[in-house]
Coordinates of C-alpha atoms and ligand atoms in Angstrom, one line a residue:
X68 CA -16.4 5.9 22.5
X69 CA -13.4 7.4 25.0
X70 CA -10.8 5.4 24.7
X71 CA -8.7 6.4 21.9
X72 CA -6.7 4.7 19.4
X73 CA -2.9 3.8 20.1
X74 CA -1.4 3.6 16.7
X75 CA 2.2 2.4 17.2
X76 CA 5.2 3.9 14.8
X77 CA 5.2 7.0 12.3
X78 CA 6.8 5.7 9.3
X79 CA 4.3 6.0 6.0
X80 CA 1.7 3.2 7.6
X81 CA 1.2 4.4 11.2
X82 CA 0.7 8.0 9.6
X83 CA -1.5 7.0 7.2
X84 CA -3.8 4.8 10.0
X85 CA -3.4 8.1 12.3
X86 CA -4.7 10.5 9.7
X87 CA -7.4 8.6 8.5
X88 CA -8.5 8.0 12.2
X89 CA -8.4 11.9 12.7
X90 CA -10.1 12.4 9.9
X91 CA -13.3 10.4 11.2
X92 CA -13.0 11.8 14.3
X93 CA -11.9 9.0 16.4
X94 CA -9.7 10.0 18.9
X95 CA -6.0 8.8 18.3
X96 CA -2.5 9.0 19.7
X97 CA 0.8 8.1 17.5
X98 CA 4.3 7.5 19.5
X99 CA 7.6 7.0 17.6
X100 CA 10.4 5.7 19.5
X101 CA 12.8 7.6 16.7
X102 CA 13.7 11.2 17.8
X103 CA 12.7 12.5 14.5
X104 CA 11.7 11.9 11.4
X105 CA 13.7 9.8 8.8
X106 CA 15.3 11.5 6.1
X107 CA 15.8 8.3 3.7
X108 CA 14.4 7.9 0.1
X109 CA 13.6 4.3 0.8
X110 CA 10.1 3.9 -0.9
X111 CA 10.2 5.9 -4.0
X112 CA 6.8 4.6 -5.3
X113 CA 3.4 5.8 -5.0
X114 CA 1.3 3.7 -7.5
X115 CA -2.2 5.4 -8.8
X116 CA -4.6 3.0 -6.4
X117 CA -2.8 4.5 -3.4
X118 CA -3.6 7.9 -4.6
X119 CA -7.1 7.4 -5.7
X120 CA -7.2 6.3 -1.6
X121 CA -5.0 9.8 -0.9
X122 CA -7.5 11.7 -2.8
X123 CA -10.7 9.9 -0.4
X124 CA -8.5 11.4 2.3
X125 CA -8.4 15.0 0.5
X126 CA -5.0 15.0 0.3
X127 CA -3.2 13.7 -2.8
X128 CA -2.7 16.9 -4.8
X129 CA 0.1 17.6 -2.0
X130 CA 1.8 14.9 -3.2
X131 CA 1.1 14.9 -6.7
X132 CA 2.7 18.4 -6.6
X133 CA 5.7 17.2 -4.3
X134 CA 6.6 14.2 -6.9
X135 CA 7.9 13.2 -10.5
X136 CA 5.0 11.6 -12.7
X137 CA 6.8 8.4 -14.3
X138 CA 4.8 7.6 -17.5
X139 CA 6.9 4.0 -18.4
X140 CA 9.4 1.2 -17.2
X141 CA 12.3 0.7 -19.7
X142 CA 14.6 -2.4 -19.6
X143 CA 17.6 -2.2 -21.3
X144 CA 20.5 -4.9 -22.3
X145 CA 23.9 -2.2 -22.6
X146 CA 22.4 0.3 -25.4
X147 CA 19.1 -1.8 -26.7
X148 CA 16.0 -1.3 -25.2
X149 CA 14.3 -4.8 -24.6
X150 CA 11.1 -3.8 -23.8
X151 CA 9.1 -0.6 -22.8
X152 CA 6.3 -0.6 -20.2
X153 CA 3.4 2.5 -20.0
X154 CA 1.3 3.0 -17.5
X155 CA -0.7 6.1 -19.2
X156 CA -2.9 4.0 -20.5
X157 CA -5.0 2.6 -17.1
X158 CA -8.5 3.1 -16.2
X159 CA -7.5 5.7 -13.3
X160 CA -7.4 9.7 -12.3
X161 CA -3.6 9.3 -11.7
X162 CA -2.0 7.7 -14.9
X163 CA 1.3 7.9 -14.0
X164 CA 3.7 6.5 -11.3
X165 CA 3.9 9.3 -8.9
X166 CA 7.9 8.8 -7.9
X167 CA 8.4 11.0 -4.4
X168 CA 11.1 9.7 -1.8
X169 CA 9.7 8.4 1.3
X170 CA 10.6 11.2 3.7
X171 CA 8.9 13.4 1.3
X172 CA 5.9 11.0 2.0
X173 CA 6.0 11.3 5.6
X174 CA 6.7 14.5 5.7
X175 CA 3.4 15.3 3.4
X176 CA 1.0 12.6 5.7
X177 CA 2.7 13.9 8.8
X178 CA 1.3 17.4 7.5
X179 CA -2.2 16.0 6.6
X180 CA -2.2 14.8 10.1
X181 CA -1.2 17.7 12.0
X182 CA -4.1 19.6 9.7
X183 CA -6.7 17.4 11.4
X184 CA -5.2 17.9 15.0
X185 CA -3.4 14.8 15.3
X186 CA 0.3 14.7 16.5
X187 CA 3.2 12.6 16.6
X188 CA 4.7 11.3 19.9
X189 CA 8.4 11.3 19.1
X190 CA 11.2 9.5 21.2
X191 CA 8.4 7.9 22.4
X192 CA 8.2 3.6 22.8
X193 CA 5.8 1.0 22.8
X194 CA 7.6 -1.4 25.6
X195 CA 4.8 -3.9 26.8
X196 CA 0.9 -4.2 26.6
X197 CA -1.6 -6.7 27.9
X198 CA -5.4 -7.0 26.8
X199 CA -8.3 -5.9 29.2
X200 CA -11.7 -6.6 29.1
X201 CA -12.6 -3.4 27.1
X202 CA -9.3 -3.0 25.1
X203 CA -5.3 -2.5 25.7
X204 CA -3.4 -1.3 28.1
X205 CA -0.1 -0.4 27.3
X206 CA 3.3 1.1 28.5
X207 CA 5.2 3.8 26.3
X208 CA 8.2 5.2 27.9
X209 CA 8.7 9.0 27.0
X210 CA 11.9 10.5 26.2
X211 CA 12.5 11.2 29.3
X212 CA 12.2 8.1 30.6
X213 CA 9.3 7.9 32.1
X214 CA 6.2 5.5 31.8
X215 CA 2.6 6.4 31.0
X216 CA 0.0 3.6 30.6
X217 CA -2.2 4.5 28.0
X218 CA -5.4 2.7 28.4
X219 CA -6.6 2.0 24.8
X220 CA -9.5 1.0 23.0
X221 CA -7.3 -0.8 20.4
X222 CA -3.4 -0.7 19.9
X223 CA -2.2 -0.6 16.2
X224 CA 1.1 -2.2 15.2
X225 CA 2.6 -0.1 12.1
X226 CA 6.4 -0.8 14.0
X227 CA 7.8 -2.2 11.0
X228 CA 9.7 -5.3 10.1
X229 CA 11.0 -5.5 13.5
X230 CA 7.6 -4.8 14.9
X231 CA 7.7 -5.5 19.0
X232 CA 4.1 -5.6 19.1
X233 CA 4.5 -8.6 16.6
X234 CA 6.9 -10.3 18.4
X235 CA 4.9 -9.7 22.1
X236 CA 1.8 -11.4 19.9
X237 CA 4.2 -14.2 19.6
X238 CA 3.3 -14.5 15.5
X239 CA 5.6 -16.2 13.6
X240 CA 7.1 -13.8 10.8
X241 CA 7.1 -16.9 7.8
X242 CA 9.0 -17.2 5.1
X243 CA 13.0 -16.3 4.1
X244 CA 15.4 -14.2 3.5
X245 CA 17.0 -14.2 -0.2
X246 CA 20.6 -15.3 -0.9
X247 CA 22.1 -12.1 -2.1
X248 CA 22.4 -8.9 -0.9
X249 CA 21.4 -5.5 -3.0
X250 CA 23.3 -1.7 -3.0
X251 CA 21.5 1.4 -2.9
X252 CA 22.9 4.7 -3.7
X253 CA 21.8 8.1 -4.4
X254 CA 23.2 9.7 -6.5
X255 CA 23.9 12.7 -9.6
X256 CA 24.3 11.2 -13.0
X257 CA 25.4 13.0 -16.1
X258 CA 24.9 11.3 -19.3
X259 CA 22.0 9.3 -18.9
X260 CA 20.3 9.8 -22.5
X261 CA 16.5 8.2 -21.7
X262 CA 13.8 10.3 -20.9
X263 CA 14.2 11.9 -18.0
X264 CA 11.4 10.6 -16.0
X265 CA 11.1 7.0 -17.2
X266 CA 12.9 4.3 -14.8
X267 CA 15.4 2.0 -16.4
X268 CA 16.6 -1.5 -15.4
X269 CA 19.8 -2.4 -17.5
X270 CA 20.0 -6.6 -18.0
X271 CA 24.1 -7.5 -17.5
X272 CA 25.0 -10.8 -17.1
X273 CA 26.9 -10.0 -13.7
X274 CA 22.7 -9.1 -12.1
X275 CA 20.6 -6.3 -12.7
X276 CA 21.2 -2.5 -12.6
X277 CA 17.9 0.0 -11.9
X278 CA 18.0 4.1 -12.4
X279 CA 15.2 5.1 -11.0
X280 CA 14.8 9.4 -11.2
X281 CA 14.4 11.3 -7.9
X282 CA 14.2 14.4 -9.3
X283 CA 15.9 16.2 -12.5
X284 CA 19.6 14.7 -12.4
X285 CA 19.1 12.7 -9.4
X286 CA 19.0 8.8 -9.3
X287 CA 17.9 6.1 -7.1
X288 CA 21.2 3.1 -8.4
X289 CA 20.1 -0.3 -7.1
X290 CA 22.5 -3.5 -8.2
X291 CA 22.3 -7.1 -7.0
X292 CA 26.0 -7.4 -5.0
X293 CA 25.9 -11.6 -5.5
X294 CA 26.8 -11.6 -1.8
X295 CA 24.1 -12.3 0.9
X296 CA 26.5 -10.3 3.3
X297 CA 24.8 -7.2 2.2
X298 CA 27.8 -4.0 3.2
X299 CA 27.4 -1.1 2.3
X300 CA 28.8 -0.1 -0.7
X301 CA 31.7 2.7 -0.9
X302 CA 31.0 5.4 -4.0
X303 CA 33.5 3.8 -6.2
X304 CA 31.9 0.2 -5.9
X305 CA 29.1 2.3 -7.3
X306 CA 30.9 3.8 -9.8
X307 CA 32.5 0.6 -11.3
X308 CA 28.4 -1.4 -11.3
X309 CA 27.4 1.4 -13.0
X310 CA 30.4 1.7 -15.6
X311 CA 30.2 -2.2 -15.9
X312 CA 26.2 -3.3 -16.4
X313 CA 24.9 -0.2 -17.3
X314 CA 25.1 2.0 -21.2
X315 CA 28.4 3.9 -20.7
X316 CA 29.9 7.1 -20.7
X317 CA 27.7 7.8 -17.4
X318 CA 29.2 10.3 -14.6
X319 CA 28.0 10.1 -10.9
X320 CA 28.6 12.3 -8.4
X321 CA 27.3 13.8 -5.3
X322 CA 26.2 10.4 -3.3
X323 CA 23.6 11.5 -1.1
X324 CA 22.4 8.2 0.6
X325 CA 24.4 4.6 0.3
X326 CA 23.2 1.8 2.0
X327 CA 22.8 -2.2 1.5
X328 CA 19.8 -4.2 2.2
X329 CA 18.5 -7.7 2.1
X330 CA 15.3 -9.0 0.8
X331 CA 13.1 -10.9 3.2
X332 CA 9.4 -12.4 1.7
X333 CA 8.1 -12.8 4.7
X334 CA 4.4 -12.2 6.2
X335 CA 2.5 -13.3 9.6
X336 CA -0.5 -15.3 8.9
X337 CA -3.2 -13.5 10.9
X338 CA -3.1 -9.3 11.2
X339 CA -5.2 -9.6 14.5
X340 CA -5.4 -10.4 18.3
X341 CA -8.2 -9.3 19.8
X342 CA -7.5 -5.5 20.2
X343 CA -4.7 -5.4 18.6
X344 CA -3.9 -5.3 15.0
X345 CA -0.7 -5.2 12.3
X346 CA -0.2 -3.3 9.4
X347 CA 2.5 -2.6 6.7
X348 CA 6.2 -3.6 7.1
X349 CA 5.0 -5.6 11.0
X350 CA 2.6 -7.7 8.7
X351 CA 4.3 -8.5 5.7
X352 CA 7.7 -7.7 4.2
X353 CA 8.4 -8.2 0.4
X354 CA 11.1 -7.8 -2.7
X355 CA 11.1 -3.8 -3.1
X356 CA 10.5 -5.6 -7.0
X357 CA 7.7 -3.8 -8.0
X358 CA 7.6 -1.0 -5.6
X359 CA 4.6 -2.5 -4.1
X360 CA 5.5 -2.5 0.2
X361 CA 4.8 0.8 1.0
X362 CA 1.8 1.2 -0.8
X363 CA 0.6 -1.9 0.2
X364 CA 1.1 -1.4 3.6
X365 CA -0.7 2.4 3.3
X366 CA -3.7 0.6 1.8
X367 CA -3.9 -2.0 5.0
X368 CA -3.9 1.3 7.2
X369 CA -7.9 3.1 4.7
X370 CA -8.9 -0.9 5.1
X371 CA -8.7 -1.3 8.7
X372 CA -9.8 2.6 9.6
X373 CA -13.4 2.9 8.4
X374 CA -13.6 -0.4 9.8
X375 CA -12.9 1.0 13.2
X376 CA -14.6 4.4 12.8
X377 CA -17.8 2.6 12.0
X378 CA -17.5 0.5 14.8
X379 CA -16.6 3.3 17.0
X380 CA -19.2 5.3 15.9
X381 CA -22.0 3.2 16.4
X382 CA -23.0 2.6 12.9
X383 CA -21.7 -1.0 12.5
X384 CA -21.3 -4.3 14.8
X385 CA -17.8 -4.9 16.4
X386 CA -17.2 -7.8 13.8
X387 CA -16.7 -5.6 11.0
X388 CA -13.1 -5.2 11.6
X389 CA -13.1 -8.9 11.6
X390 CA -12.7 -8.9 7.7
X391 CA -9.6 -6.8 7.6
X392 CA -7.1 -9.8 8.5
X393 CA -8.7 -12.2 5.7
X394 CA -8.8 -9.4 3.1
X395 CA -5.6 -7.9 3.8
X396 CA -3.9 -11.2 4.0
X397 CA -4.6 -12.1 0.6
X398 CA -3.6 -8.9 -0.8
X399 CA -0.1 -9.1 1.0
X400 CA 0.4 -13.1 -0.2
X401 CA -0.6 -12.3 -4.2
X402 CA 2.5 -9.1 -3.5
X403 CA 4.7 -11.8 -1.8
X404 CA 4.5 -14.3 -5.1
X405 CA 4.5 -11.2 -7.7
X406 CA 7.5 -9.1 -6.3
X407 CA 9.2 -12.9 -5.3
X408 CA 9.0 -13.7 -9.3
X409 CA 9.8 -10.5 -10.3
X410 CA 12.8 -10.5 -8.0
X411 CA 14.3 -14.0 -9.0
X412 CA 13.5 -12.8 -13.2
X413 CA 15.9 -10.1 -12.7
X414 CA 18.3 -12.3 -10.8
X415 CA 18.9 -15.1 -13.7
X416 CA 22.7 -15.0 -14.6
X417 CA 22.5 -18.0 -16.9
X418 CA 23.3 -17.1 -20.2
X419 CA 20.8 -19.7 -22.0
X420 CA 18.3 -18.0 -19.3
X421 CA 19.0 -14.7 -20.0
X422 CA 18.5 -14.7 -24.0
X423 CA 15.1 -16.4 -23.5
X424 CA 14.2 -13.8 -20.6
X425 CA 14.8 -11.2 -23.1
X426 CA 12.8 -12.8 -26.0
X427 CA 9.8 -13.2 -23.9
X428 CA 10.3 -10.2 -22.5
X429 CA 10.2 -7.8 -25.7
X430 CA 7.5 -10.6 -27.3
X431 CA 5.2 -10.6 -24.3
X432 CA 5.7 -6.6 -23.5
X433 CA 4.5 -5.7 -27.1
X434 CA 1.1 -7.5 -26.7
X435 CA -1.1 -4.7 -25.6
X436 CA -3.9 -6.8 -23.1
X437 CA -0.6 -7.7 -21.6
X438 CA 1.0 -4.1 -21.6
X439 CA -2.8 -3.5 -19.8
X440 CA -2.4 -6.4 -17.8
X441 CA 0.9 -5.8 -16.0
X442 CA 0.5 -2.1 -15.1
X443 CA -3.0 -2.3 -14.3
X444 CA -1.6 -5.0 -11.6
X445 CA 1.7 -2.4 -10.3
X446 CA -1.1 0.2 -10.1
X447 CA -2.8 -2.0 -7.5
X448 CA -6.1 -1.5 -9.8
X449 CA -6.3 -5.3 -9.7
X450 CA -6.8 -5.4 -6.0
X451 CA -9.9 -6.6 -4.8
X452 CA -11.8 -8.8 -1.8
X453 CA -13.6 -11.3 -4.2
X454 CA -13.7 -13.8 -1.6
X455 CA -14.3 -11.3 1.7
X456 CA -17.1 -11.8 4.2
X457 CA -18.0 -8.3 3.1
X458 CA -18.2 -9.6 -0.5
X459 CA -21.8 -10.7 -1.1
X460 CA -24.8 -10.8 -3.6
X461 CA -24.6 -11.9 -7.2
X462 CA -25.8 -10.9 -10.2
X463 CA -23.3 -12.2 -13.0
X464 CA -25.3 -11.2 -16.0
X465 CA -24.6 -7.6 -15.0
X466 CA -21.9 -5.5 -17.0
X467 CA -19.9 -3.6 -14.1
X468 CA -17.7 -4.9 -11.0
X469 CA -18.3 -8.2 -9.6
X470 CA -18.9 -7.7 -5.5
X471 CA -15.1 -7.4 -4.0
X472 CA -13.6 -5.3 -7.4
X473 CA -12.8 -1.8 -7.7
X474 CA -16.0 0.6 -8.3
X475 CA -14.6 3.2 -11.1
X476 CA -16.4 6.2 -10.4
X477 CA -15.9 10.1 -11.3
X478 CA -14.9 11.4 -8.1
X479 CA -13.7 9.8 -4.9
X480 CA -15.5 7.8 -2.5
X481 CA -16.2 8.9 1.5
X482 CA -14.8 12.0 1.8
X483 CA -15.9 13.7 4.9
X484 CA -15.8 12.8 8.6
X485 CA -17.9 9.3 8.5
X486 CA -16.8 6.6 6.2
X487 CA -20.1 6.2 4.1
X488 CA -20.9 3.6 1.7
X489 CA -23.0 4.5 -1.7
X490 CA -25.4 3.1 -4.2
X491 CA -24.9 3.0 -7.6
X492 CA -28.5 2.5 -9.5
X493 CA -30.8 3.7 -11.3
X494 CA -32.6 6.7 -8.4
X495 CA -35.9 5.9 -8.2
X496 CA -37.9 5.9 -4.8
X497 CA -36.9 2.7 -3.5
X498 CA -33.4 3.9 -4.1
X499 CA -34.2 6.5 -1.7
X500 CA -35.9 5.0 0.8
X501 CA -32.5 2.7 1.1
X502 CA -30.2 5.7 1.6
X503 CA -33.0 7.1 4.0
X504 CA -32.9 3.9 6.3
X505 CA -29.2 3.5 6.5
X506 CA -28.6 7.2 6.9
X507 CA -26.1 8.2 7.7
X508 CA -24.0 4.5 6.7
X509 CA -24.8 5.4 3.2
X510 CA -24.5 8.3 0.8
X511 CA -27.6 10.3 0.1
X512 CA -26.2 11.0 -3.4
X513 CA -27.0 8.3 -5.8
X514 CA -24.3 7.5 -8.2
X515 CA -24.5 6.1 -11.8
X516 CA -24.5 2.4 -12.4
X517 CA -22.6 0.8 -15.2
X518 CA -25.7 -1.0 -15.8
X519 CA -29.2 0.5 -15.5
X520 CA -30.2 -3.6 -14.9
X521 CA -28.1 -3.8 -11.5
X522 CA -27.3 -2.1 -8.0
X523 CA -24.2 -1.6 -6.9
X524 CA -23.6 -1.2 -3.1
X525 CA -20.0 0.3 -2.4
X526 CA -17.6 -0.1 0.8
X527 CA -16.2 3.6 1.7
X528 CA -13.2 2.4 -0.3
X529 CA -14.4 2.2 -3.3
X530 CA -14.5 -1.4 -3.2
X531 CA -18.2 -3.6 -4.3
X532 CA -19.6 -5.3 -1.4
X533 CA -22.9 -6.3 -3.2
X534 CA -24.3 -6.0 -6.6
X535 CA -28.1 -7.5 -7.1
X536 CA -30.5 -7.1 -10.0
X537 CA -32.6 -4.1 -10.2
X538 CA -35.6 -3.8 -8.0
X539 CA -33.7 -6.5 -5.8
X540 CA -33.2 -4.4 -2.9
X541 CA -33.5 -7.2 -0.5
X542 CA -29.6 -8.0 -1.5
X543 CA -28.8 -4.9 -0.6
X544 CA -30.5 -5.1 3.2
X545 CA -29.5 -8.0 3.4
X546 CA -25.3 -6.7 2.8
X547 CA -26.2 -3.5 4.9
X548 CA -27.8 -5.2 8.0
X549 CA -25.3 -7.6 8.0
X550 CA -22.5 -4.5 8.5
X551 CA -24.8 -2.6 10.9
X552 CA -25.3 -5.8 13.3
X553 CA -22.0 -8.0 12.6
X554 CA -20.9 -9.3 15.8
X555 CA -17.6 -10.3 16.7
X556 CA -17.1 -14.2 15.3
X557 CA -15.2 -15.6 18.0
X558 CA -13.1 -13.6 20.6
X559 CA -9.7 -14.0 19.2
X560 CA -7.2 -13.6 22.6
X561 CA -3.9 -11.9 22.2
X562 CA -1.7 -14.7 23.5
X563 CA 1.0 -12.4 25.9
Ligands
FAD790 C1 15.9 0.4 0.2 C2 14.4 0.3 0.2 C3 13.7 0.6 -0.9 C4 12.3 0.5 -0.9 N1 11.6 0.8 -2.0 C5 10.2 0.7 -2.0 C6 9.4 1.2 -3.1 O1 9.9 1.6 -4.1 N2 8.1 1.1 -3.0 C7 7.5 0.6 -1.8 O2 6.2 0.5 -1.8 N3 8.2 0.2 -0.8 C8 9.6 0.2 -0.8 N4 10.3 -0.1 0.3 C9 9.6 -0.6 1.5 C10 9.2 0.6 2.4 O3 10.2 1.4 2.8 C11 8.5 0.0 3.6 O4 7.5 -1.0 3.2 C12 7.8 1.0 4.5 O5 8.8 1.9 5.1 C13 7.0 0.4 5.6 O6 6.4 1.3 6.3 P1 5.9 1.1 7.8 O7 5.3 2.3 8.2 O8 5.2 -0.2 7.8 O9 7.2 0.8 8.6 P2 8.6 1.7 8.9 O10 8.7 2.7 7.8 O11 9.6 0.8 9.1 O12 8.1 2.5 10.2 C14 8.0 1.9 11.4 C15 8.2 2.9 12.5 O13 7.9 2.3 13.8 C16 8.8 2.9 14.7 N5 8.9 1.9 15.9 C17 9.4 0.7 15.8 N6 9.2 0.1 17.0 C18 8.6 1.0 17.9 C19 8.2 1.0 19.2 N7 8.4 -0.1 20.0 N8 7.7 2.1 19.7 C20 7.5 3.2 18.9 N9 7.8 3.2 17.7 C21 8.4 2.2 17.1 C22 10.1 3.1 14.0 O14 10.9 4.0 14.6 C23 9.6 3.5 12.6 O15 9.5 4.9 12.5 C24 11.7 0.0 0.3 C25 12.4 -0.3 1.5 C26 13.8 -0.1 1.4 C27 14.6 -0.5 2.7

């Protein structure tokens, strides 16, 4: 391996692809064409299957220190709470939403990076690249205005929803923009009498009104505006939403950020040409409903790089990066529909609408496997590759995680400097032998299974790819030699 990595744009995806590329040792650059770092809250979420990734990577104390751990989701109609969502209950180290503005976010990964020698590029831009026979070569203007031609082995696109390397792919960004624009402010509030650390979304028949805590006083203030022209709002237009959909007697001051924004569902339909690959905002862009786009643009970035470190390093065929496209896409589609319905519940002025919302809403809240149901999916803990090419095996009789679910184990998967995938059976010598032939692709530490009757063989992040019966170890050959010799399917072109 010499050519290194071009990872294009520094916002919370590019970072996160960058670090996790350092941290295996492959060798990376990362350009930004902004001057410096952005010092907007924007993303405010970081759900618990996002840290239990941070923590793979070493690095999620830094942030659970840095942030505010929200315990439940309130919605409110004026003084009466309609319903009351916990998240302290799920099957997770992190049993809390971890609430830490975005800059905060950078600034941490940008940190993590630099700790692993990597560094950003800043006032630095992508402006053209065209595939060669071994990878990409492309053109980044410095701030000085001169050209370099990097000569990469692949070229990442974390640019965001305006992503050139998108557009230069000529993939069409499907899907629409919604017709009504959102405020954002924020801001101080005095007054506010629900627990300090729980987010609240007040129901008003003129749209919805969210308070979301930054930190102690400090609020995030997001109101539907009813106009798709999407301005941005003055501090009293703030003021007077607040006064109007929101419990009363509330006092804001010091406005710190106000802005406007519109929601676009939109996502491309394949994250790869060739060399060159999508991820986060360039690949799919959602409702913030849910607080699922930065998170589930951060997971695309630990997907795709063990797939390219294990390539790289020589311990797996150059098709294995082939699955992140398929198994990312799905992810991105299942946000798209949840965060779309989630979006257009809020949304519902009707008043014949809005009294039904709010009966199924404090009826269907109160069940508890629904209570389970809904924050195990805004933790991300029901993400999984159940139909990947890296799923295989079957043993359905087994109690534990079907091959493409989450593996729950005790401490985190793939720590070091080669993404590593484990066993989880009973150790016996066969067990050994395994990790002995695949060495170093798979853990020498043998972990519990959740069944002593099954094998469990698990991707570096944490996800199944085979389970098999005991003493079937042919299964689990079968899913390793299939990563160590996968071959590139079909030579997908990039079509500049
Ligand atoms: C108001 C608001 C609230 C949100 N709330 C949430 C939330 O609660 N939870 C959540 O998960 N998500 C939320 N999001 C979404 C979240 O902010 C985005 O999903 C996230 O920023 C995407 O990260 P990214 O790294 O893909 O792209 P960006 O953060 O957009 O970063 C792209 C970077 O690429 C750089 N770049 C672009 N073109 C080039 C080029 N040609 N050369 C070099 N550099 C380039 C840009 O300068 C930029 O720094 C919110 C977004 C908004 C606007």
């Amino acid at each position: 391996m010499s050519k290194p990595v071009l990872v294009v744009g520094a916002g919370p995806v590019g970072l996160t692809m960058a670090a996790e590329l350092a941290r295996y040792r492959i060798p990376v650059r990362i350009i930004d064409k902004a001057p410096a770092r952005s010092d907007k809250s924007k993303a405010l979420a970081v759900w618990p299957r996002t840290l239990e990734l941070l923590a793979s990577a070493s690095c999620a104390d830094a942030f659970v220190a840095a942030g505010l751990k929200a315990g439940a989701i309130d919605i409110h109609s004026g003084n009466t709470t309609v319903a009351r969502l916990t998240v302290d209950h799920i099957d997770s180290p992190f049993r809390y939403l971890l609430i830490l503005p975005q800059s905060e976010t950078e600034r941490l990964l940008e940190t993590h990076l630099e700790t692993l020698g990597g560094k950003v590029m800043r006032g630095t831009e992508l402006t053209g690249f065209a595939e060669t026979a071994d990878g990409v070569s492309c053109t980044v203007r410095h701030p000085d205005g001169q050209d370099e031609t990097i000569d990469a082995g692949w070229l990442i696109g974390c640019d965001g929803a305006h992503s050139l390397v998108r557009r230069t792919l000529g993939m069409t960004f499907a899907g629409d923009t919604l017709p009504t624009g959102f405020m954002i402010a924020d801001v101080h509030i005095a007054g506010l009498t629900i627990p300090p650390a729980d987010l609240a979304i007040f129901w008003h028949e003129d749209g919805p009104l969210m308070l979301f805590p930054i930190s102690p006083g400090h609020y995030r203030v997001i109101a539907d505006t009813g106009s798709a022209t999407n301005p941005h709002p003055a501090f009293e237009d703030v003021q007077a939403i607040v006064a109007q959909r929101g419990p009363g007697g509330l006092t804001l001051s010091d406005p710190v950020w106000l802005s406007g924004f519109a929601v676009n569902e939109r996502k491309v339909e394949n994250y790869r040409a060739g060399p060159v690959f999508l991820a986060g905002d360039a690949a799919h862009v959602h409702s913030p409903a849910g607080g699922q786009g930065m998170n589930t643009g951060m997971q695309d970035a630990f997907n795709l790089a063990w797939k390219l470190a294990l390539v790289e390093k020589g311990l797996a065929g150059s098709g294995l990066p082939d699955s992140y496209s398929p198994e990312r896409s799905a992810v991105a589609r299942q946000v798209l529909t949840d965060s779309g319905r989630l979006t257009r519940v809020m949304l519902v002025r009707n008043r014949l609408t809005r009294l039904l919302r709010r009966l199924a809403a404090h009826r269907i809240l109160s069940i508890p496997a629904v209570q389970h149901a809904v924050a195990d999916r805004l933790a991300g803990l029901t993400i999984g590759y159940p139909d990947s090419p890296l799923s295989t095996g079957s043993a359905r009789t087994l109690h534990g995680p079907r091959p493409g679910q989450r593996f729950i184990a005790d401490s985190p998967f793939s720590t070091g400097n080669t993404p590593r995938f484990a066993l989880a059976a009973t150790e016996n010598t066969d067990a050994r032998a395994m990790t002995e032939r695949y060495s170093p692709l798979l853990e020498t530490e043998i972990r519990k299974p959740p069944d002593e009757k099954g094998i469990w063989l698990i991707r570096p992040d944490g996800y199944v790819a085979a389970t098999a019966h005991a003493g079937d170890w042919s299964v689990i050959d079968a899913a390793l030699s299939a990563i160590v010799t996968s071959a590139t399917a079909t030579r997908i072109p990039v079509s500049a």
